[in-house]
mmCIF file of C-alpha atoms and ligand atoms in Angstrom:
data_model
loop_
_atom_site.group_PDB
_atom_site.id
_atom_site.type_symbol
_atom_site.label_atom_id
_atom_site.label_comp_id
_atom_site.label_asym_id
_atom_site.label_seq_id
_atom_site.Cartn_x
_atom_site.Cartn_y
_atom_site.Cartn_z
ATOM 1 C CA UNK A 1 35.581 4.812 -6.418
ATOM 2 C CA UNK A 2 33.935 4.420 -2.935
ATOM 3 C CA UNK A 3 31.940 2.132 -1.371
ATOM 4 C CA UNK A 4 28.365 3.605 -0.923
ATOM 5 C CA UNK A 5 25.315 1.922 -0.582
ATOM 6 C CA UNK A 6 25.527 -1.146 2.221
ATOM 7 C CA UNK A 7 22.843 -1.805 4.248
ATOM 8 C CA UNK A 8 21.445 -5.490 6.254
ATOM 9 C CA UNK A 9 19.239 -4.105 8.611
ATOM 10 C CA UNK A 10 17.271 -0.970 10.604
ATOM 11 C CA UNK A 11 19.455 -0.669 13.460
ATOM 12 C CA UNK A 12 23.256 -0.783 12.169
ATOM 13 C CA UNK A 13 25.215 2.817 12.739
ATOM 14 C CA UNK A 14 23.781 5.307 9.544
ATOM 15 C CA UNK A 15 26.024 6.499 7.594
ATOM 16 C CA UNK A 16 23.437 7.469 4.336
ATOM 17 C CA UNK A 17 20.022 7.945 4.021
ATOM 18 C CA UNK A 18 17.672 9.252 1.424
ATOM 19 C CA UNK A 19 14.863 11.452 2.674
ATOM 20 C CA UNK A 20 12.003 12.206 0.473
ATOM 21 C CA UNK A 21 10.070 15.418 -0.661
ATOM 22 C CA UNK A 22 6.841 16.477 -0.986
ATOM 23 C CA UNK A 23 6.541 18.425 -4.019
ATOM 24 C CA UNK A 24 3.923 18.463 -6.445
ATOM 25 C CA UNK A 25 2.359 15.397 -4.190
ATOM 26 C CA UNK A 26 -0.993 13.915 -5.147
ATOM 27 C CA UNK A 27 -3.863 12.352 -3.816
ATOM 28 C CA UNK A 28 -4.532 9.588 -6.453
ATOM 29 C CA UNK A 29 -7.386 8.746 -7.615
ATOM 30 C CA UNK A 30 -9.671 5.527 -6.978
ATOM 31 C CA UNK A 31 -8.302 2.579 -9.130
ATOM 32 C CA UNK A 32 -8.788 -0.560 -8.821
ATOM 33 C CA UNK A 33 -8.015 -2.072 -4.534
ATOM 34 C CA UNK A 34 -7.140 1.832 -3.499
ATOM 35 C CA UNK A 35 -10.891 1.850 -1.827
ATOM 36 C CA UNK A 36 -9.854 -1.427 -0.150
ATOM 37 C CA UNK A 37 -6.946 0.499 1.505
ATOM 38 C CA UNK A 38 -8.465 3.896 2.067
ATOM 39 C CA UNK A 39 -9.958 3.506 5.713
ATOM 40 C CA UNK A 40 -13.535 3.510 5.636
ATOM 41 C CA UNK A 41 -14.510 6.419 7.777
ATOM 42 C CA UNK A 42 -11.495 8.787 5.813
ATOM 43 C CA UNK A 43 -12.450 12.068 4.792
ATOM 44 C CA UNK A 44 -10.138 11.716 1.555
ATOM 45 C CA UNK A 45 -12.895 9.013 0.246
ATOM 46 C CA UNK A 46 -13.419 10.010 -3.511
ATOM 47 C CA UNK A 47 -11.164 12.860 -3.107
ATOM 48 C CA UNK A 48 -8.382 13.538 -5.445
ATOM 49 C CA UNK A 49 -6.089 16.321 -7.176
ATOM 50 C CA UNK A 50 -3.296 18.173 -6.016
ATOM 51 C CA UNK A 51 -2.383 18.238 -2.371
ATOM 52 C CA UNK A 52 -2.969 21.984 -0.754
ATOM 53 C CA UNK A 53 0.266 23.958 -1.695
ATOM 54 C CA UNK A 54 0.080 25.067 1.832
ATOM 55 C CA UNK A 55 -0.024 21.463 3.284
ATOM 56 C CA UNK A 56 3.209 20.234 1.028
ATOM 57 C CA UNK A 57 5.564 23.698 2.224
ATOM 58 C CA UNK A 58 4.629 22.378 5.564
ATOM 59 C CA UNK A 59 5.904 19.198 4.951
ATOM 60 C CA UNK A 60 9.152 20.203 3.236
ATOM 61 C CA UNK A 61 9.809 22.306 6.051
ATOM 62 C CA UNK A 62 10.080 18.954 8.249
ATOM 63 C CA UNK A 63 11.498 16.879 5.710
ATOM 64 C CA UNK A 64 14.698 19.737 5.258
ATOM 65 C CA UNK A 65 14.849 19.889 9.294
ATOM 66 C CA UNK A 66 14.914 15.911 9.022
ATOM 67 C CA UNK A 67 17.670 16.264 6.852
ATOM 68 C CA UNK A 68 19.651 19.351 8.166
ATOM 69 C CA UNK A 69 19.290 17.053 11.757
ATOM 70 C CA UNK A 70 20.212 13.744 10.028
ATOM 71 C CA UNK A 71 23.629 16.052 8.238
ATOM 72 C CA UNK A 72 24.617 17.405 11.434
ATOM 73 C CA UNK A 73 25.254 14.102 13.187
ATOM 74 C CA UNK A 74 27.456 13.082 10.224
ATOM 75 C CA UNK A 75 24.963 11.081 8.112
ATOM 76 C CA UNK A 76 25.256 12.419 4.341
ATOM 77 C CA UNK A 77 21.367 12.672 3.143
ATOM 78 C CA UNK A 78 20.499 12.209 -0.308
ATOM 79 C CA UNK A 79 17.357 13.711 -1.900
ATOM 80 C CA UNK A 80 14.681 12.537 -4.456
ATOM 81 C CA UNK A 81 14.373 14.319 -7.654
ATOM 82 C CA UNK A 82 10.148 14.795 -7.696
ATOM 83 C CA UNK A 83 8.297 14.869 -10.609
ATOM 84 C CA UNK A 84 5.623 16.720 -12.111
ATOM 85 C CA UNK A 85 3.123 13.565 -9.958
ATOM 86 C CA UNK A 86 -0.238 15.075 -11.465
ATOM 87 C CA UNK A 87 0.250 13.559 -15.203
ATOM 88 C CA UNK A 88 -1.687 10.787 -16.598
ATOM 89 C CA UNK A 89 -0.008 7.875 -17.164
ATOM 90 C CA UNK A 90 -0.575 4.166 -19.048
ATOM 91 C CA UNK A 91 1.014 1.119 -19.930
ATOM 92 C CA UNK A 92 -0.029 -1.575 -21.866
ATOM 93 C CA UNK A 93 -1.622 -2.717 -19.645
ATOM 94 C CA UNK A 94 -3.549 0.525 -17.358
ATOM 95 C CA UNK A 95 -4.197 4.033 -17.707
ATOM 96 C CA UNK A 96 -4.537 6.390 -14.840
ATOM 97 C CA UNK A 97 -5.146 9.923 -14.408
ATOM 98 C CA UNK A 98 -2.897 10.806 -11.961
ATOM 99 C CA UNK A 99 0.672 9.488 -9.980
ATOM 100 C CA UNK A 100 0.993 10.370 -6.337
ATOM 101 C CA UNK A 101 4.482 11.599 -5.203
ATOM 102 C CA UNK A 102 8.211 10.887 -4.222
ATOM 103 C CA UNK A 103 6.797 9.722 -0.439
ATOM 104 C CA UNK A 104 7.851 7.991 1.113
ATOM 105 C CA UNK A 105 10.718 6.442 -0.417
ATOM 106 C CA UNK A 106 10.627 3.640 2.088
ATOM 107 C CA UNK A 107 7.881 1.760 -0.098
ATOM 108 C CA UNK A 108 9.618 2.105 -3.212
ATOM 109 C CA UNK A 109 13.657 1.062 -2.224
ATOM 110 C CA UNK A 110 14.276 -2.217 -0.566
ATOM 111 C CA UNK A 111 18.463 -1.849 0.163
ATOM 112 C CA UNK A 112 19.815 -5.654 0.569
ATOM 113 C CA UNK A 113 23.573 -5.711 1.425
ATOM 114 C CA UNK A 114 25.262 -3.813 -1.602
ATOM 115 C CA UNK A 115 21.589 -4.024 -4.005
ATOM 116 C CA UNK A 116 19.172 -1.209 -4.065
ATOM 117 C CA UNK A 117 15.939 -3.070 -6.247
ATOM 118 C CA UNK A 118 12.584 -0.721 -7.025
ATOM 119 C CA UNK A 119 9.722 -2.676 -5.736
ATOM 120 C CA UNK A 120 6.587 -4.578 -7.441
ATOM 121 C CA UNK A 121 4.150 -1.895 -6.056
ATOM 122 C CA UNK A 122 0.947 -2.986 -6.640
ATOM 123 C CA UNK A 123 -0.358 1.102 -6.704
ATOM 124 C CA UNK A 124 -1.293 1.969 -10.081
ATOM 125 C CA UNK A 125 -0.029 5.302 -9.531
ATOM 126 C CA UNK A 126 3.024 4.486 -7.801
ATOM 127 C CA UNK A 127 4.059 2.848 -11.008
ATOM 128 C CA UNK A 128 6.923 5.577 -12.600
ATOM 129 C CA UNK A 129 7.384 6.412 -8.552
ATOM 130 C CA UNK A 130 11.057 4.920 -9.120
ATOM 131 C CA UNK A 131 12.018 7.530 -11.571
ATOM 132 C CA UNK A 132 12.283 10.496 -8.567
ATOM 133 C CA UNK A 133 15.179 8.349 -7.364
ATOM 134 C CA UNK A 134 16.520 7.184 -11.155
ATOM 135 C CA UNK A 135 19.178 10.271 -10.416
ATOM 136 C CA UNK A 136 20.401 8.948 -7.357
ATOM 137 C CA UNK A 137 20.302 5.128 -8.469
ATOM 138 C CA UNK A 138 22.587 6.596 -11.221
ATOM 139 C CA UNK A 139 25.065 8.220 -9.161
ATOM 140 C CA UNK A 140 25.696 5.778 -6.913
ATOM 141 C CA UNK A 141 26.364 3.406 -9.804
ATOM 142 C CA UNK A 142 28.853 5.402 -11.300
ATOM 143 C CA UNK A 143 30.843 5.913 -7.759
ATOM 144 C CA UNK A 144 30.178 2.659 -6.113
ATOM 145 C CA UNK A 145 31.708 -0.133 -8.161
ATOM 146 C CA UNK A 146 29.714 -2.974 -6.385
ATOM 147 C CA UNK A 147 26.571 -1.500 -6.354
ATOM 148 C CA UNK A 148 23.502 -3.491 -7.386
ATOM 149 C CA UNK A 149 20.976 -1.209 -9.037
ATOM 150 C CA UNK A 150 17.848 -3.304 -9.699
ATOM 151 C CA UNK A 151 14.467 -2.946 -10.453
ATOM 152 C CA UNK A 152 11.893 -6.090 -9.881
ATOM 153 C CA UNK A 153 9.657 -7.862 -11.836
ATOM 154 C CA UNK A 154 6.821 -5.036 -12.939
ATOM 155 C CA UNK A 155 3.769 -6.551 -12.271
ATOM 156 C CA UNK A 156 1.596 -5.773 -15.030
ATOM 157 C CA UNK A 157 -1.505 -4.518 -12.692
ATOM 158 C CA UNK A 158 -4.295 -5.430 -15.287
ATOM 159 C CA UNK A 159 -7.500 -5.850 -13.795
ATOM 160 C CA UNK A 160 -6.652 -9.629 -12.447
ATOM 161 C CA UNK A 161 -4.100 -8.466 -10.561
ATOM 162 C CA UNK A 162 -7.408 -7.333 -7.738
ATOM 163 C CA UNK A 163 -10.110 -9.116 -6.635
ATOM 164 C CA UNK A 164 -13.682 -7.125 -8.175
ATOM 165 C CA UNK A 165 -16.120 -6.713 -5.520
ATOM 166 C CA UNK A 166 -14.193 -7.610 -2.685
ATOM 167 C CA UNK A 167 -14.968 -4.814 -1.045
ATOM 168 C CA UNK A 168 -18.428 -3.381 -0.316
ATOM 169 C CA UNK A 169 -18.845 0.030 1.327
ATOM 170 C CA UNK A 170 -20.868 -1.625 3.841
ATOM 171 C CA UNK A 171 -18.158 -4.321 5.633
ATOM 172 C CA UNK A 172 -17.565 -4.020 8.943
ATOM 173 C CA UNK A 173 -14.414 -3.749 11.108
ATOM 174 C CA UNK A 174 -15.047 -7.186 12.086
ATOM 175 C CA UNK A 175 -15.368 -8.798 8.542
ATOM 176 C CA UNK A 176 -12.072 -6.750 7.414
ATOM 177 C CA UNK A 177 -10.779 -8.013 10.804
ATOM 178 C CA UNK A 178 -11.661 -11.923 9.930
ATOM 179 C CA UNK A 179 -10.226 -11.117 6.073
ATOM 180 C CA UNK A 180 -6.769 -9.940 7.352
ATOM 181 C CA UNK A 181 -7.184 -13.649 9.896
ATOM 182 C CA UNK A 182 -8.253 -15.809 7.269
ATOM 183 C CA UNK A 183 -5.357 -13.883 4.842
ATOM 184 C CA UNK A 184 -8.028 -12.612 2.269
ATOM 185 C CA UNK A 185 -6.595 -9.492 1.104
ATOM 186 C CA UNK A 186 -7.613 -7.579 -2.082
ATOM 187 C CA UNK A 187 -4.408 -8.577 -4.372
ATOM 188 C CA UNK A 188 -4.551 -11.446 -6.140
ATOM 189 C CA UNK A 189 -1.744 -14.117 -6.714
ATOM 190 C CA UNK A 190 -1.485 -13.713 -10.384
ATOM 191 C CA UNK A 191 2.101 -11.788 -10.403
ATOM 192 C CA UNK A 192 4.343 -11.505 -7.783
ATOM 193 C CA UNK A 193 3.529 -7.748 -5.756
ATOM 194 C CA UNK A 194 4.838 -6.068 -3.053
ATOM 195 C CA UNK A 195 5.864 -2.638 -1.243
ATOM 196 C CA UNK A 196 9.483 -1.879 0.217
ATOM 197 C CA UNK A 197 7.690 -1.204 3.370
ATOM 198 C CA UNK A 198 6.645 -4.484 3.968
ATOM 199 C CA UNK A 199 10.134 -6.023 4.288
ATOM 200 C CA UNK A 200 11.678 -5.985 7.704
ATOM 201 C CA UNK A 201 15.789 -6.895 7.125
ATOM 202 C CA UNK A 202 16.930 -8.625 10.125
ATOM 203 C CA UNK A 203 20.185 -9.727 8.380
ATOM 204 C CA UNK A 204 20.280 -12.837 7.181
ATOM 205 C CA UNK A 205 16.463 -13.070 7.927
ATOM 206 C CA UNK A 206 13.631 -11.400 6.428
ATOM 207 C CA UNK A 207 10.042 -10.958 7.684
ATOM 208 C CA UNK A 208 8.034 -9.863 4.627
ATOM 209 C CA UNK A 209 4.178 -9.098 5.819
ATOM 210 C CA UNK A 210 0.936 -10.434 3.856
ATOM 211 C CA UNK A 211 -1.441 -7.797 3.225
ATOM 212 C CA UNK A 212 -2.908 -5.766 1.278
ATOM 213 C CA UNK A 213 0.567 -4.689 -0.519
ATOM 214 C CA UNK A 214 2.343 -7.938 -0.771
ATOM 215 C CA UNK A 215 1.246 -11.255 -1.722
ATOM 216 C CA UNK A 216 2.488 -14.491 -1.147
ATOM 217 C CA UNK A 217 3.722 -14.896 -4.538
ATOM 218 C CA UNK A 218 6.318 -12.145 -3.998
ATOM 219 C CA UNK A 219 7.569 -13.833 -0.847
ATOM 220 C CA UNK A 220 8.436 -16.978 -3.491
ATOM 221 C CA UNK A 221 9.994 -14.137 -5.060
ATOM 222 C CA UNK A 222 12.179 -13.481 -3.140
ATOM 223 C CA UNK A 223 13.066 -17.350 -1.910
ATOM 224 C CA UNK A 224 14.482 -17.468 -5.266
ATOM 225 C CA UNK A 225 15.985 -14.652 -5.788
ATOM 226 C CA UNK A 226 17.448 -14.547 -2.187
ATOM 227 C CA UNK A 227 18.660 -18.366 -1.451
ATOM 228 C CA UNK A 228 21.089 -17.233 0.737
ATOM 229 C CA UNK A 229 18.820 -15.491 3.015
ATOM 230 C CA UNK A 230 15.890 -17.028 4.880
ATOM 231 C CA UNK A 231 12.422 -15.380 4.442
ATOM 232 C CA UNK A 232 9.349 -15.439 6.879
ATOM 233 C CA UNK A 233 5.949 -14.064 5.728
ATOM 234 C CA UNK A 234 4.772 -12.964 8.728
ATOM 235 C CA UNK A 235 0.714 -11.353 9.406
ATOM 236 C CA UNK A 236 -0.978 -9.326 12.146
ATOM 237 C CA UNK A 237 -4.215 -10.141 12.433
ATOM 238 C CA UNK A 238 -5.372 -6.895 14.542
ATOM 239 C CA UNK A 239 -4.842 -4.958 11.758
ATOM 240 C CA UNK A 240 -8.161 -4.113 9.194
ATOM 241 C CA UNK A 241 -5.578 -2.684 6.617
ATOM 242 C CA UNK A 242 -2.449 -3.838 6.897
ATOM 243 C CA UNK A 243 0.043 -1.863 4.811
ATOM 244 C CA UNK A 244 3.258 -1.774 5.708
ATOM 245 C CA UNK A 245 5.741 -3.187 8.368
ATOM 246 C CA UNK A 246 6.937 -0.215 10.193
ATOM 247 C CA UNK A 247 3.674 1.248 12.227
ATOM 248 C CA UNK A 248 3.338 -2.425 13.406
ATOM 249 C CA UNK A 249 7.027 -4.106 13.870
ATOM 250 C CA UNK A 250 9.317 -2.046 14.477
ATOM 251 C CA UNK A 251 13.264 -3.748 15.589
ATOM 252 C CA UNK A 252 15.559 -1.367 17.773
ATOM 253 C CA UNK A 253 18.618 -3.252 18.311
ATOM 254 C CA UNK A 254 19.751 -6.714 17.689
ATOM 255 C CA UNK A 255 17.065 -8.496 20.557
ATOM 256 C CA UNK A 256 14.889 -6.108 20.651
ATOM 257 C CA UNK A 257 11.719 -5.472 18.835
ATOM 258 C CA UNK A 258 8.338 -3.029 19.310
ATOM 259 C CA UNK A 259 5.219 -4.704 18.427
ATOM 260 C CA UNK A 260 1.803 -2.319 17.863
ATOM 261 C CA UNK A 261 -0.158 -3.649 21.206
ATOM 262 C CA UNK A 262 -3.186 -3.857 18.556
ATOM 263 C CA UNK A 263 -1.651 -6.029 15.723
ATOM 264 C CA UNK A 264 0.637 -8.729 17.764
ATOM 265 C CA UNK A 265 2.895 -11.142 15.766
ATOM 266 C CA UNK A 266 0.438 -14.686 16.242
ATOM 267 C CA UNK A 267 2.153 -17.363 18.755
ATOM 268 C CA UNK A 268 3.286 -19.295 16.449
ATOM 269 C CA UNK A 269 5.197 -16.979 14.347
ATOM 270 C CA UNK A 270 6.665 -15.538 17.675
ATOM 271 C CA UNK A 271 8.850 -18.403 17.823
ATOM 272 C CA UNK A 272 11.929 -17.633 16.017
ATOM 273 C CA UNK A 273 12.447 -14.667 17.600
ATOM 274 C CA UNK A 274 11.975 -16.442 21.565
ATOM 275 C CA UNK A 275 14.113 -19.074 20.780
ATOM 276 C CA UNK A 276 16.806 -16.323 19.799
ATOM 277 C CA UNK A 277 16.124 -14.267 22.631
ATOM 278 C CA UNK A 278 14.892 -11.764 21.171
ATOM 279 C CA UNK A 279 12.412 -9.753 23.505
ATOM 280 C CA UNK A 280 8.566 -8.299 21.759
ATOM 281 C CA UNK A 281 7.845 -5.600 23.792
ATOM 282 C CA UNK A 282 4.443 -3.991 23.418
ATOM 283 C CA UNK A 283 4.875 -0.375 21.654
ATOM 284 C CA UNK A 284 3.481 2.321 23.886
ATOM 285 C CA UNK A 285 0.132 3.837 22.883
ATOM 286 C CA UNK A 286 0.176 6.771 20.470
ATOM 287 C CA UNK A 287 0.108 10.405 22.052
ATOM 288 C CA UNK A 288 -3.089 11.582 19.525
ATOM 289 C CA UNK A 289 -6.117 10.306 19.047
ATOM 290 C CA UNK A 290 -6.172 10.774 15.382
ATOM 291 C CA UNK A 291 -4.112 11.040 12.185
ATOM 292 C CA UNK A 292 -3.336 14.604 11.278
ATOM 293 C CA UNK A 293 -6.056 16.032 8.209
ATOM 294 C CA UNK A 294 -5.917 14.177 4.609
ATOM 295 C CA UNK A 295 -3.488 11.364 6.206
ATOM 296 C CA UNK A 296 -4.071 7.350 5.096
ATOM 297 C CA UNK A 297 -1.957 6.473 8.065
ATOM 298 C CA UNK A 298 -3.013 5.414 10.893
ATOM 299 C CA UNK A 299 -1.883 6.905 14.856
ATOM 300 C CA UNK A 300 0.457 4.754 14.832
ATOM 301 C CA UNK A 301 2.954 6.058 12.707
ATOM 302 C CA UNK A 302 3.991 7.108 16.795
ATOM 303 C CA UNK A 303 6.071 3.946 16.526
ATOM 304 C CA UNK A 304 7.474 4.792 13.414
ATOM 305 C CA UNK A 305 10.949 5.397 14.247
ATOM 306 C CA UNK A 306 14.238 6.012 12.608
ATOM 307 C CA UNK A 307 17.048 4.350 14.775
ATOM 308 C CA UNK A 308 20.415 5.524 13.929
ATOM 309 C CA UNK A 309 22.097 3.052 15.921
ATOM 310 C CA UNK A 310 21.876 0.411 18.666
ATOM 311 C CA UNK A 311 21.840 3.416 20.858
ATOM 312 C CA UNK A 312 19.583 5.840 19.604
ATOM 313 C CA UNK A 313 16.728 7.033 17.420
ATOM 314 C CA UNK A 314 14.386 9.621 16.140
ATOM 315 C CA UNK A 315 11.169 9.698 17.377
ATOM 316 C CA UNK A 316 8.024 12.264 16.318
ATOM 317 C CA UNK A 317 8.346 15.033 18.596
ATOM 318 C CA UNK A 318 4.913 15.021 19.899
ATOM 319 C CA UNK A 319 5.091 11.507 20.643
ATOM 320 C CA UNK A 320 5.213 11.711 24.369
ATOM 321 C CA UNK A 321 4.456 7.931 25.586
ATOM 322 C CA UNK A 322 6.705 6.797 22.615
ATOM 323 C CA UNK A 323 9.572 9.201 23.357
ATOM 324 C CA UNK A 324 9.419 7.705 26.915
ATOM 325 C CA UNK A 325 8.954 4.307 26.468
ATOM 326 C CA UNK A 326 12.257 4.492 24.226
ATOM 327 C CA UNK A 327 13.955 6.103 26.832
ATOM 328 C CA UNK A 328 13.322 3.214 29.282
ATOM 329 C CA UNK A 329 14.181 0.371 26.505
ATOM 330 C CA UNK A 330 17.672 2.177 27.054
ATOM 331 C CA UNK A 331 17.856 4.534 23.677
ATOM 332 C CA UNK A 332 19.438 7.981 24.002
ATOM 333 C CA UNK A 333 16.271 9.800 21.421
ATOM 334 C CA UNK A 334 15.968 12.677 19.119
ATOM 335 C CA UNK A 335 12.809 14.022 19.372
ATOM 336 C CA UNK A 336 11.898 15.735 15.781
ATOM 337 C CA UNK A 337 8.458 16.997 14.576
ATOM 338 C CA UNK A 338 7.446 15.457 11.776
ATOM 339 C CA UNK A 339 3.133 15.004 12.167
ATOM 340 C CA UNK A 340 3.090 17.627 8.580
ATOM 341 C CA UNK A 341 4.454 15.116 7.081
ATOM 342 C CA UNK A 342 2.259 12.370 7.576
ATOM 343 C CA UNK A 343 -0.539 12.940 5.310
ATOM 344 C CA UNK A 344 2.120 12.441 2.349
ATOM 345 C CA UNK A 345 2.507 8.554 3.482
ATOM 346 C CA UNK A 346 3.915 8.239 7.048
ATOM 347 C CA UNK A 347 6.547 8.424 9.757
ATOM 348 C CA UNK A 348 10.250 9.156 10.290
ATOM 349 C CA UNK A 349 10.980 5.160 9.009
ATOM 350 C CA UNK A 350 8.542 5.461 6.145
ATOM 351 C CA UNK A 351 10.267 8.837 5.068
ATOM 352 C CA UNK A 352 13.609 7.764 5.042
ATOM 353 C CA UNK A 353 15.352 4.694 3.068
ATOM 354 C CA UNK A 354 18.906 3.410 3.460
ATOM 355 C CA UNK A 355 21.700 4.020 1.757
ATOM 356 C CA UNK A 356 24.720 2.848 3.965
ATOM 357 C CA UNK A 357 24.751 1.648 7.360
ATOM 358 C CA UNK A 358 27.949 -0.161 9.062
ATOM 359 C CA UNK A 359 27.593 -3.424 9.783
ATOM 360 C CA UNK A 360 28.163 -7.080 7.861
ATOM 361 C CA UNK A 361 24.963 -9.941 7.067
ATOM 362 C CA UNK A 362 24.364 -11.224 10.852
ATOM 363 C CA UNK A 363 23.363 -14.423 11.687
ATOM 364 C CA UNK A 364 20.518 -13.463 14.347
ATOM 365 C CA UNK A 365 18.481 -16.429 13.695
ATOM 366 C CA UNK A 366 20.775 -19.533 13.922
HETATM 367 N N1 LIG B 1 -0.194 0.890 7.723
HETATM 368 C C1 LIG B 1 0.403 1.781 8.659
HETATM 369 C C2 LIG B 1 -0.624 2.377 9.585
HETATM 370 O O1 LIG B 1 -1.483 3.085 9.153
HETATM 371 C C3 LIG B 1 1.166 2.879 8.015
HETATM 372 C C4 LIG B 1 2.467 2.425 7.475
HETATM 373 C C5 LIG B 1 3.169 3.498 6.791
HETATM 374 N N2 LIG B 1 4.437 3.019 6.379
HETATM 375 C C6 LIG B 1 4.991 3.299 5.224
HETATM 376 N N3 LIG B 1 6.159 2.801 4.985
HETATM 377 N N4 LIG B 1 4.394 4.045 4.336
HETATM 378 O O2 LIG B 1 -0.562 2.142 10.737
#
């Protein structure tokens, strides 16, 4: 029996990782608050079905180099078991036509210390996502004596769990812009939700974002379910969608922390992190102008990085300004291509989730 899955933060020395796949991926269709997260001027608006066979090799292809890269530094990957994603599917509560996919894994495993726990996705069709990983969950339970294999609340995503006609084809940039300020996202507060991939782990600290994923009823959530930990709900008002953490803070190394240029951390919830020393450095601008085709993301999955330790990290290939700007913060970095795989749900972070990194529960935040 072996100790397997450990992790406190993003920046710790990797040991184990879980990449995901793209096989038999999905574009969902509408339900209720996808429209409200589907950028307006997207050319997958009322699209769905199958993703282009052609389109999910591609993506493979850079998830296996990911992997075969990841192996041959000494980090032992671990791979998703996909399902068939274009099924129907219901509950007592919903029915929808279709799930979307194994990726990324990053929204669907939140890894706390020696505790892997599924997330309260608030995607209809992301619902059975957990199951692609239900192998894995089961294997480190029967090596690892101490590990935690949990799954949270499952919100019951009925229709109250999204505001109706909060969105109207019609709003502007600068009304979503005001909704994200004034914290008037699409979710309501009637169950706790969130994503994975709105949890930053800074040890003993975490800074869970308010969006469109994650309400504030989750952060209580996790107050009680974490006591010994301190969490921050934390927003970026640049941002007309904000899904997601890791295309907008992004931490490199204990004191040191990217910040998307467009969605800054406000003043006041800089604090912590000045009074620690911790430096917010402005993330450099992305190298392409747009997402690659039939991607939700946004160009900034450039800052989407996987660090492997305080040292270095992976960083798209064709991420020029980014691949610099890392160099100058100090990192040794791994250029890899990864833009196929972007249309199935994001970056090199969002791709990946932890399994074991070294490292103990850090004080960074006395
Ligand atoms: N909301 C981010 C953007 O478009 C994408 C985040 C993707 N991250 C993830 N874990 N799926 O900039």
């Amino acid at each position: 029996m072996a100790k397997i899955v450990s992790s406190w933060n993003d920046f710790d020395p990797l040991k184990r990782v879980i990449v995901g796949r793209a096989d038999n991926s999905v574009i969902p269709p509408e339900e209720p608050a996808t429209s409200e997260k589907v950028p307006i001027d997207s050319e997958m608006r009322g699209m769905w079905g199958l993703r282009p066979l052609e389109t999910v090799e591609k993506a493979n292809a850079q998830l296996d180099n990911l992997a075969k890269i990841l192996e041959d530094r000494g980090v032992i990957v671990d791979r998703p078991t996909p399902l068939q994603w274009n099924q129907a599917i219901g509950t007592p509560d919903f029915r929808n036509d279709s799930m979307m996919t194994c990726m990324p894994p990053r929204d669907i495993l939140l890894t706390i210390g020696n505790e892997i726990i599924s997330a309260a996705n608030s995607f209809r069709c992301r619902y059975f996502e957990y199951l692609a990983y239900w192998p894995l969950m089961n294997e480190y339970f029967e090596e690892d004596p101490e590990f935690l294999w949990t799954q949270a609340p499952r919100p019951r995503l009925t229709d109250k769990s999204y505001k109706h006609n909060y969105y109207d084809e019609k709003i502007s940039l600068e009304e979503r812009l005001e909704r994200t300020a004034n914290k008037d996202f699409v979710t309501t507060e009637i169950e706790p939700m969130w994503d994975a991939a709105d949890v930053m782990r800074v040890g003993k600290d975490l800074f869970i974002q308010h969006g469109l994923t994650t309400n504030r009823k989750a952060m209580e959530w996790f107050k009680r379910y974490y006591p010994d930990l301190r969490v921050h709900a934390v927003n970026f008002p640049g941002d007309p969608y904000p899904i997601h953490i890791d295309a907008t803070f992004v931490p490199l190394r204990p004191g040191l922390i990217i910040n998307n240029p467009h969605r800054r951390l406000p003043e006041e919830q800089r604090k912590i992190f000045e009074a620690n020393d911790w430096q917010i450095v402005d993330a450099a601008q992305p190298a392409h102008e747009t997402p690659p085709p039939l991607c939700y993301s946004s160009v900034w999955l450039s800052m989407n990085c996987l660090v492997l330790d305080h040292k270095t990290v992976i960083v798209e290939a064709s991420e020029t300004n980014q691949l610099e700007q890392m160099d100058k913060l100090g990192m040794n970095v791994i250029p890899v291509p990864f833009r196929d795989a972007y249309p199935f749900g994001g970056g090199l972070h969002c791709s990946t989730a932890d399994v074991y990194r070294e490292g103990t529960c850090e004080d960074y935040f006395p």
